[in-house]
PDB file of C-alpha atoms in Angstrom:
ATOM      1  CA  UNK A  15      46.693 -38.431 -57.488  1.00  0.00           C
ATOM      2  CA  UNK A  16      44.198 -41.479 -58.395  1.00  0.00           C
ATOM      3  CA  UNK A  17      43.592 -39.839 -62.019  1.00  0.00           C
ATOM      4  CA  UNK A  18      47.670 -39.978 -62.237  1.00  0.00           C
ATOM      5  CA  UNK A  19      47.995 -43.575 -60.795  1.00  0.00           C
ATOM      6  CA  UNK A  20      45.663 -44.769 -63.630  1.00  0.00           C
ATOM      7  CA  UNK A  21      47.423 -43.101 -66.078  1.00  0.00           C
ATOM      8  CA  UNK A  22      50.526 -44.079 -65.677  1.00  0.00           C
ATOM      9  CA  UNK A  23      49.319 -47.479 -65.306  1.00  0.00           C
ATOM     10  CA  UNK A  24      47.442 -47.481 -68.528  1.00  0.00           C
ATOM     11  CA  UNK A  25      50.545 -46.097 -69.844  1.00  0.00           C
ATOM     12  CA  UNK A  26      52.853 -48.525 -68.807  1.00  0.00           C
ATOM     13  CA  UNK A  27      50.347 -51.265 -69.717  1.00  0.00           C
ATOM     14  CA  UNK A  28      50.266 -49.821 -73.389  1.00  0.00           C
ATOM     15  CA  UNK A  29      53.716 -49.704 -73.614  1.00  0.00           C
ATOM     16  CA  UNK A  30      55.144 -53.137 -72.380  1.00  0.00           C
ATOM     17  CA  UNK A  31      51.724 -55.257 -72.785  1.00  0.00           C
ATOM     18  CA  UNK A  32      48.740 -56.135 -74.562  1.00  0.00           C
ATOM     19  CA  UNK A  33      46.271 -55.144 -71.877  1.00  0.00           C
ATOM     20  CA  UNK A  34      44.053 -52.229 -72.879  1.00  0.00           C
ATOM     21  CA  UNK A  35      41.064 -51.481 -70.390  1.00  0.00           C
ATOM     22  CA  UNK A  36      37.718 -50.134 -71.055  1.00  0.00           C
ATOM     23  CA  UNK A  37      37.628 -46.612 -70.500  1.00  0.00           C
ATOM     24  CA  UNK A  38      34.506 -47.476 -67.970  1.00  0.00           C
ATOM     25  CA  UNK A  39      36.896 -50.122 -66.175  1.00  0.00           C
ATOM     26  CA  UNK A  40      39.267 -47.119 -65.925  1.00  0.00           C
ATOM     27  CA  UNK A  41      36.954 -45.002 -64.437  1.00  0.00           C
ATOM     28  CA  UNK A  42      35.728 -47.512 -61.908  1.00  0.00           C
ATOM     29  CA  UNK A  43      39.327 -48.045 -60.899  1.00  0.00           C
ATOM     30  CA  UNK A  44      40.079 -44.399 -60.693  1.00  0.00           C
ATOM     31  CA  UNK A  45      37.019 -44.149 -58.412  1.00  0.00           C
ATOM     32  CA  UNK A  46      38.310 -46.715 -56.184  1.00  0.00           C
ATOM     33  CA  UNK A  47      41.666 -45.141 -55.787  1.00  0.00           C
ATOM     34  CA  UNK A  48      39.866 -41.887 -55.315  1.00  0.00           C
ATOM     35  CA  UNK A  49      37.607 -43.129 -52.073  1.00  0.00           C
ATOM     36  CA  UNK A  50      40.411 -45.237 -51.023  1.00  0.00           C
ATOM     37  CA  UNK A  51      42.382 -41.818 -50.459  1.00  0.00           C
ATOM     38  CA  UNK A  52      39.587 -39.902 -49.259  1.00  0.00           C
ATOM     39  CA  UNK A  53      39.080 -42.124 -46.384  1.00  0.00           C
ATOM     40  CA  UNK A  54      42.930 -42.275 -45.716  1.00  0.00           C
ATOM     41  CA  UNK A  55      43.001 -38.686 -45.473  1.00  0.00           C
ATOM     42  CA  UNK A  56      39.460 -38.542 -42.847  1.00  0.00           C
ATOM     43  CA  UNK A  57      37.587 -37.173 -45.364  1.00  0.00           C
ATOM     44  CA  UNK A  58      33.388 -37.635 -43.878  1.00  0.00           C
ATOM     45  CA  UNK A  59      31.947 -40.586 -45.289  1.00  0.00           C
ATOM     46  CA  UNK A  60      29.534 -38.964 -48.260  1.00  0.00           C
ATOM     47  CA  UNK A  61      32.861 -37.799 -49.963  1.00  0.00           C
ATOM     48  CA  UNK A  62      34.086 -41.284 -50.187  1.00  0.00           C
ATOM     49  CA  UNK A  63      30.627 -42.029 -52.360  1.00  0.00           C
ATOM     50  CA  UNK A  64      31.376 -38.599 -54.261  1.00  0.00           C
ATOM     51  CA  UNK A  65      35.080 -39.975 -55.040  1.00  0.00           C
ATOM     52  CA  UNK A  66      34.128 -43.273 -55.820  1.00  0.00           C
ATOM     53  CA  UNK A  67      30.778 -42.365 -58.747  1.00  0.00           C
ATOM     54  CA  UNK A  68      32.236 -39.182 -60.007  1.00  0.00           C
ATOM     55  CA  UNK A  69      34.732 -40.099 -62.817  1.00  0.00           C
ATOM     56  CA  UNK A  70      32.312 -42.905 -63.928  1.00  0.00           C
ATOM     57  CA  UNK A  71      29.764 -40.548 -63.877  1.00  0.00           C
ATOM     58  CA  UNK A  72      31.429 -38.155 -65.939  1.00  0.00           C
ATOM     59  CA  UNK A  73      32.373 -41.108 -68.681  1.00  0.00           C
ATOM     60  CA  UNK A  74      28.730 -42.147 -68.638  1.00  0.00           C
ATOM     61  CA  UNK A  75      27.460 -38.781 -69.181  1.00  0.00           C
ATOM     62  CA  UNK A  76      30.285 -37.902 -71.912  1.00  0.00           C
ATOM     63  CA  UNK A  77      28.801 -40.767 -74.427  1.00  0.00           C
ATOM     64  CA  UNK A  78      25.300 -40.206 -73.482  1.00  0.00           C
ATOM     65  CA  UNK A  79      22.645 -38.403 -75.747  1.00  0.00           C
ATOM     66  CA  UNK A  80      21.644 -36.136 -72.628  1.00  0.00           C
ATOM     67  CA  UNK A  81      18.846 -32.969 -73.417  1.00  0.00           C
ATOM     68  CA  UNK A  82      20.334 -29.778 -73.025  1.00  0.00           C
ATOM     69  CA  UNK A  83      18.135 -29.224 -69.805  1.00  0.00           C
ATOM     70  CA  UNK A  84      20.079 -31.376 -67.762  1.00  0.00           C
ATOM     71  CA  UNK A  85      23.369 -29.184 -68.177  1.00  0.00           C
ATOM     72  CA  UNK A  86      21.225 -26.032 -67.422  1.00  0.00           C
ATOM     73  CA  UNK A  87      19.469 -28.253 -64.494  1.00  0.00           C
ATOM     74  CA  UNK A  88      23.294 -28.746 -63.496  1.00  0.00           C
ATOM     75  CA  UNK A  89      24.160 -25.037 -63.484  1.00  0.00           C
ATOM     76  CA  UNK A  90      21.370 -23.777 -61.406  1.00  0.00           C
ATOM     77  CA  UNK A  91      21.790 -27.066 -58.708  1.00  0.00           C
ATOM     78  CA  UNK A  92      25.411 -25.649 -58.523  1.00  0.00           C
ATOM     79  CA  UNK A  93      24.445 -21.933 -58.349  1.00  0.00           C
ATOM     80  CA  UNK A  94      21.829 -22.769 -55.442  1.00  0.00           C
ATOM     81  CA  UNK A  95      24.178 -24.426 -53.270  1.00  0.00           C
ATOM     82  CA  UNK A  96      27.337 -22.176 -53.937  1.00  0.00           C
ATOM     83  CA  UNK A  97      25.671 -18.794 -54.046  1.00  0.00           C
ATOM     84  CA  UNK A  98      27.379 -17.398 -51.292  1.00  0.00           C
ATOM     85  CA  UNK A  99      30.833 -18.036 -53.385  1.00  0.00           C
ATOM     86  CA  UNK A 100      29.646 -15.996 -55.682  1.00  0.00           C
ATOM     87  CA  UNK A 101      27.926 -13.043 -53.999  1.00  0.00           C
ATOM     88  CA  UNK A 102      30.252 -13.039 -50.506  1.00  0.00           C
ATOM     89  CA  UNK A 103      33.220 -14.453 -51.571  1.00  0.00           C
ATOM     90  CA  UNK A 104      32.794 -17.342 -48.960  1.00  0.00           C
ATOM     91  CA  UNK A 105      32.502 -20.654 -50.345  1.00  0.00           C
ATOM     92  CA  UNK A 106      30.741 -23.963 -48.690  1.00  0.00           C
ATOM     93  CA  UNK A 107      33.305 -25.344 -46.292  1.00  0.00           C
ATOM     94  CA  UNK A 108      32.174 -27.774 -44.080  1.00  0.00           C
ATOM     95  CA  UNK A 109      33.502 -28.408 -40.497  1.00  0.00           C
ATOM     96  CA  UNK A 110      35.416 -31.805 -39.912  1.00  0.00           C
ATOM     97  CA  UNK A 111      34.425 -34.491 -37.153  1.00  0.00           C
ATOM     98  CA  UNK A 112      37.858 -33.386 -34.904  1.00  0.00           C
ATOM     99  CA  UNK A 113      36.205 -29.639 -35.306  1.00  0.00           C
ATOM    100  CA  UNK A 114      32.938 -30.700 -33.766  1.00  0.00           C
ATOM    101  CA  UNK A 115      35.185 -32.751 -30.934  1.00  0.00           C
ATOM    102  CA  UNK A 116      36.779 -29.511 -30.111  1.00  0.00           C
ATOM    103  CA  UNK A 117      33.763 -27.325 -30.314  1.00  0.00           C
ATOM    104  CA  UNK A 118      32.236 -30.083 -28.158  1.00  0.00           C
ATOM    105  CA  UNK A 119      34.737 -29.380 -25.486  1.00  0.00           C
ATOM    106  CA  UNK A 120      35.262 -25.771 -25.439  1.00  0.00           C
ATOM    107  CA  UNK A 121      31.453 -25.166 -25.126  1.00  0.00           C
ATOM    108  CA  UNK A 122      31.444 -27.292 -22.064  1.00  0.00           C
ATOM    109  CA  UNK A 123      33.541 -24.626 -20.671  1.00  0.00           C
ATOM    110  CA  UNK A 124      30.532 -22.589 -20.906  1.00  0.00           C
ATOM    111  CA  UNK A 125      28.138 -24.699 -18.693  1.00  0.00           C
ATOM    112  CA  UNK A 126      24.851 -25.935 -20.065  1.00  0.00           C
ATOM    113  CA  UNK A 127      23.202 -22.840 -20.910  1.00  0.00           C
ATOM    114  CA  UNK A 128      24.020 -20.705 -23.503  1.00  0.00           C
ATOM    115  CA  UNK A 129      22.865 -19.062 -27.165  1.00  0.00           C
ATOM    116  CA  UNK A 130      25.270 -20.197 -30.086  1.00  0.00           C
ATOM    117  CA  UNK A 131      25.382 -19.071 -33.485  1.00  0.00           C
ATOM    118  CA  UNK A 132      26.635 -20.813 -37.120  1.00  0.00           C
ATOM    119  CA  UNK A 133      27.419 -17.929 -39.553  1.00  0.00           C
ATOM    120  CA  UNK A 134      27.191 -19.972 -42.767  1.00  0.00           C
ATOM    121  CA  UNK A 135      25.887 -23.531 -41.264  1.00  0.00           C
ATOM    122  CA  UNK A 136      26.083 -24.964 -44.677  1.00  0.00           C
ATOM    123  CA  UNK A 137      23.518 -28.031 -44.398  1.00  0.00           C
ATOM    124  CA  UNK A 138      23.628 -27.695 -40.553  1.00  0.00           C
ATOM    125  CA  UNK A 139      25.478 -31.011 -39.839  1.00  0.00           C
ATOM    126  CA  UNK A 140      27.510 -29.416 -36.877  1.00  0.00           C
ATOM    127  CA  UNK A 141      24.867 -27.198 -35.738  1.00  0.00           C
ATOM    128  CA  UNK A 142      22.893 -30.107 -34.728  1.00  0.00           C
ATOM    129  CA  UNK A 143      25.705 -32.130 -33.429  1.00  0.00           C
ATOM    130  CA  UNK A 144      26.054 -29.623 -31.176  1.00  0.00           C
ATOM    131  CA  UNK A 145      22.414 -29.038 -30.144  1.00  0.00           C
ATOM    132  CA  UNK A 146      21.813 -32.757 -29.741  1.00  0.00           C
ATOM    133  CA  UNK A 147      24.726 -32.700 -26.892  1.00  0.00           C
ATOM    134  CA  UNK A 148      23.858 -29.618 -25.257  1.00  0.00           C
ATOM    135  CA  UNK A 149      20.162 -30.095 -25.370  1.00  0.00           C
ATOM    136  CA  UNK A 150      19.961 -26.847 -22.617  1.00  0.00           C
ATOM    137  CA  UNK A 151      21.708 -24.455 -24.657  1.00  0.00           C
ATOM    138  CA  UNK A 152      20.386 -22.465 -27.689  1.00  0.00           C
ATOM    139  CA  UNK A 153      21.375 -23.200 -31.391  1.00  0.00           C
ATOM    140  CA  UNK A 154      20.936 -20.567 -34.333  1.00  0.00           C
ATOM    141  CA  UNK A 155      22.234 -20.958 -37.861  1.00  0.00           C
ATOM    142  CA  UNK A 156      22.283 -18.242 -40.609  1.00  0.00           C
ATOM    143  CA  UNK A 157      22.558 -19.683 -44.153  1.00  0.00           C
ATOM    144  CA  UNK A 158      22.009 -17.817 -47.699  1.00  0.00           C
ATOM    145  CA  UNK A 159      22.545 -20.244 -50.180  1.00  0.00           C
ATOM    146  CA  UNK A 160      18.835 -21.395 -51.234  1.00  0.00           C
ATOM    147  CA  UNK A 161      19.452 -25.079 -51.637  1.00  0.00           C
ATOM    148  CA  UNK A 162      21.758 -25.101 -48.517  1.00  0.00           C
ATOM    149  CA  UNK A 163      19.217 -23.606 -46.308  1.00  0.00           C
ATOM    150  CA  UNK A 164      16.482 -25.707 -47.520  1.00  0.00           C
ATOM    151  CA  UNK A 165      18.669 -28.606 -46.455  1.00  0.00           C
ATOM    152  CA  UNK A 166      19.270 -27.191 -43.079  1.00  0.00           C
ATOM    153  CA  UNK A 167      15.914 -25.533 -42.193  1.00  0.00           C
ATOM    154  CA  UNK A 168      14.658 -29.485 -43.030  1.00  0.00           C
ATOM    155  CA  UNK A 169      16.877 -30.987 -40.715  1.00  0.00           C
ATOM    156  CA  UNK A 170      16.593 -28.536 -37.548  1.00  0.00           C
ATOM    157  CA  UNK A 171      12.902 -29.054 -37.611  1.00  0.00           C
ATOM    158  CA  UNK A 172      12.450 -31.754 -35.085  1.00  0.00           C
ATOM    159  CA  UNK A 173      15.357 -29.903 -33.026  1.00  0.00           C
ATOM    160  CA  UNK A 174      13.935 -27.908 -30.374  1.00  0.00           C
ATOM    161  CA  UNK A 175      16.906 -25.822 -29.431  1.00  0.00           C
ATOM    162  CA  UNK A 176      17.954 -25.744 -33.196  1.00  0.00           C
ATOM    163  CA  UNK A 177      16.950 -23.495 -35.783  1.00  0.00           C
ATOM    164  CA  UNK A 178      18.247 -21.841 -39.519  1.00  0.00           C
ATOM    165  CA  UNK A 179      17.584 -18.436 -40.518  1.00  0.00           C
ATOM    166  CA  UNK A 180      17.361 -17.541 -44.230  1.00  0.00           C
ATOM    167  CA  UNK A 181      19.652 -14.573 -43.455  1.00  0.00           C
ATOM    168  CA  UNK A 182      22.990 -13.023 -44.363  1.00  0.00           C
ATOM    169  CA  UNK A 183      25.678 -13.117 -41.564  1.00  0.00           C
ATOM    170  CA  UNK A 184      25.832  -9.569 -41.989  1.00  0.00           C
ATOM    171  CA  UNK A 185      22.435  -8.699 -40.991  1.00  0.00           C
ATOM    172  CA  UNK A 186      22.563 -10.968 -37.764  1.00  0.00           C
ATOM    173  CA  UNK A 187      22.846  -9.543 -34.565  1.00  0.00           C
ATOM    174  CA  UNK A 188      25.832 -10.994 -32.884  1.00  0.00           C
ATOM    175  CA  UNK A 189      24.551  -9.358 -29.163  1.00  0.00           C
ATOM    176  CA  UNK A 190      22.184 -12.091 -28.783  1.00  0.00           C
ATOM    177  CA  UNK A 191      25.021 -14.982 -28.715  1.00  0.00           C
ATOM    178  CA  UNK A 192      27.517 -15.741 -26.215  1.00  0.00           C
ATOM    179  CA  UNK A 193      29.501 -18.072 -28.855  1.00  0.00           C
ATOM    180  CA  UNK A 194      29.856 -17.070 -32.589  1.00  0.00           C
ATOM    181  CA  UNK A 195      30.959 -19.627 -34.906  1.00  0.00           C
ATOM    182  CA  UNK A 196      31.961 -19.246 -38.446  1.00  0.00           C
ATOM    183  CA  UNK A 197      33.909 -20.963 -41.380  1.00  0.00           C
ATOM    184  CA  UNK A 198      34.442 -18.273 -43.829  1.00  0.00           C
ATOM    185  CA  UNK A 199      37.530 -17.462 -45.965  1.00  0.00           C
ATOM    186  CA  UNK A 200      40.097 -15.004 -45.187  1.00  0.00           C
ATOM    187  CA  UNK A 201      38.010 -12.336 -47.527  1.00  0.00           C
ATOM    188  CA  UNK A 202      35.156 -10.980 -44.866  1.00  0.00           C
ATOM    189  CA  UNK A 203      37.497 -11.587 -41.580  1.00  0.00           C
ATOM    190  CA  UNK A 204      38.471  -8.405 -40.988  1.00  0.00           C
ATOM    191  CA  UNK A 205      34.899  -6.722 -41.147  1.00  0.00           C
ATOM    192  CA  UNK A 206      33.652  -9.629 -39.255  1.00  0.00           C
ATOM    193  CA  UNK A 207      36.030  -8.820 -36.224  1.00  0.00           C
ATOM    194  CA  UNK A 208      34.736  -5.377 -36.881  1.00  0.00           C
ATOM    195  CA  UNK A 209      31.291  -6.104 -36.367  1.00  0.00           C
ATOM    196  CA  UNK A 210      31.898  -8.620 -33.375  1.00  0.00           C
ATOM    197  CA  UNK A 211      33.583  -5.544 -31.648  1.00  0.00           C
ATOM    198  CA  UNK A 212      30.669  -3.741 -32.344  1.00  0.00           C
ATOM    199  CA  UNK A 213      27.520  -5.871 -31.208  1.00  0.00           C
ATOM    200  CA  UNK A 214      29.191  -8.766 -29.181  1.00  0.00           C
ATOM    201  CA  UNK A 215      29.271  -9.012 -25.311  1.00  0.00           C
ATOM    202  CA  UNK A 216      32.317  -8.978 -22.896  1.00  0.00           C
ATOM    203  CA  UNK A 217      33.406 -12.077 -22.170  1.00  0.00           C
ATOM    204  CA  UNK A 218      31.639 -13.673 -25.265  1.00  0.00           C
ATOM    205  CA  UNK A 219      33.562 -16.112 -27.861  1.00  0.00           C
ATOM    206  CA  UNK A 220      34.384 -15.874 -31.522  1.00  0.00           C
ATOM    207  CA  UNK A 221      35.244 -18.954 -32.837  1.00  0.00           C
ATOM    208  CA  UNK A 222      37.069 -18.964 -36.194  1.00  0.00           C
ATOM    209  CA  UNK A 223      38.021 -22.355 -37.815  1.00  0.00           C
ATOM    210  CA  UNK A 224      41.039 -21.526 -40.012  1.00  0.00           C
ATOM    211  CA  UNK A 225      40.776 -18.326 -40.997  1.00  0.00           C
ATOM    212  CA  UNK A 226      42.560 -15.560 -38.991  1.00  0.00           C
ATOM    213  CA  UNK A 227      41.681 -11.946 -38.075  1.00  0.00           C
ATOM    214  CA  UNK A 228      43.943  -9.932 -39.701  1.00  0.00           C
ATOM    215  CA  UNK A 229      46.814  -8.541 -37.321  1.00  0.00           C
ATOM    216  CA  UNK A 230      44.474  -9.806 -34.518  1.00  0.00           C
ATOM    217  CA  UNK A 231      46.091 -12.840 -32.586  1.00  0.00           C
ATOM    218  CA  UNK A 232      43.837 -15.270 -31.277  1.00  0.00           C
ATOM    219  CA  UNK A 233      43.784 -15.767 -27.785  1.00  0.00           C
ATOM    220  CA  UNK A 234      43.843 -19.429 -28.113  1.00  0.00           C
ATOM    221  CA  UNK A 235      44.669 -21.414 -30.932  1.00  0.00           C
ATOM    222  CA  UNK A 236      43.696 -25.238 -31.103  1.00  0.00           C
ATOM    223  CA  UNK A 237      45.260 -27.384 -33.793  1.00  0.00           C
ATOM    224  CA  UNK A 238      42.833 -29.973 -34.850  1.00  0.00           C
ATOM    225  CA  UNK A 239      45.591 -32.587 -36.575  1.00  0.00           C
ATOM    226  CA  UNK A 240      43.671 -32.967 -39.993  1.00  0.00           C
ATOM    227  CA  UNK A 241      44.208 -33.366 -43.743  1.00  0.00           C
ATOM    228  CA  UNK A 242      43.694 -29.933 -44.388  1.00  0.00           C
ATOM    229  CA  UNK A 243      45.715 -28.879 -41.087  1.00  0.00           C
ATOM    230  CA  UNK A 244      43.138 -26.620 -39.736  1.00  0.00           C
ATOM    231  CA  UNK A 245      43.045 -24.560 -36.716  1.00  0.00           C
ATOM    232  CA  UNK A 246      40.411 -23.529 -34.578  1.00  0.00           C
ATOM    233  CA  UNK A 247      41.163 -19.632 -33.340  1.00  0.00           C
ATOM    234  CA  UNK A 248      38.779 -18.260 -30.062  1.00  0.00           C
ATOM    235  CA  UNK A 249      38.717 -14.334 -29.429  1.00  0.00           C
ATOM    236  CA  UNK A 250      37.169 -13.304 -26.213  1.00  0.00           C
ATOM    237  CA  UNK A 251      35.684  -9.882 -26.245  1.00  0.00           C
ATOM    238  CA  UNK A 252      36.656  -7.367 -23.980  1.00  0.00           C
ATOM    239  CA  UNK A 253      39.718  -9.078 -22.886  1.00  0.00           C
ATOM    240  CA  UNK A 254      41.722  -6.389 -24.128  1.00  0.00           C
TER     241      UNK A 254
END
């Protein structure tokens, strides 16, 4: 949207006047617009900086005599972060602030002590947020994207009731947890449901951000009212 607005402005300025912005100047304006739109949409604060700097950085890099290893390093970095997308069909999705608030409300219903696992915890933002607010509960995150795991593991070192494992969700024993949370993709949900039914104990919860189990209506659906129109879906094991 920001790029289209800037492009249209440059076109109109060239057609009806003599103003000719530099490419870098146009990129900075695009970044400011993109960051403002991101804030309006309710994106996390780090997205504002990414939106602000992405196009200017791209324009600067395009005119620089960069060595070839820089591009290889960029590819490897993206691979280390997005490994799950290539291997398991699960991109890196980050739970928003409204999802965390609803998780906080839901978990309060289970009392002070429970065991929680985040299947594909990413950089552990949600995991740490919850662990700090339920000090008597135990929180585990599993992650297989190497760099994302390293970040999550380091962030959780100082939090006594929170730990992160380098482990596939398919190798995680769900029977050890009263609450299982995931933000995956449509691809693994049917198989995850079969795994949950086989392993999770009666009364435990399976929580999914946005993605449904095919053919299995959730017991509770909570609209998060964010820009993605996300929902939090809850299935109680043994409820049938």
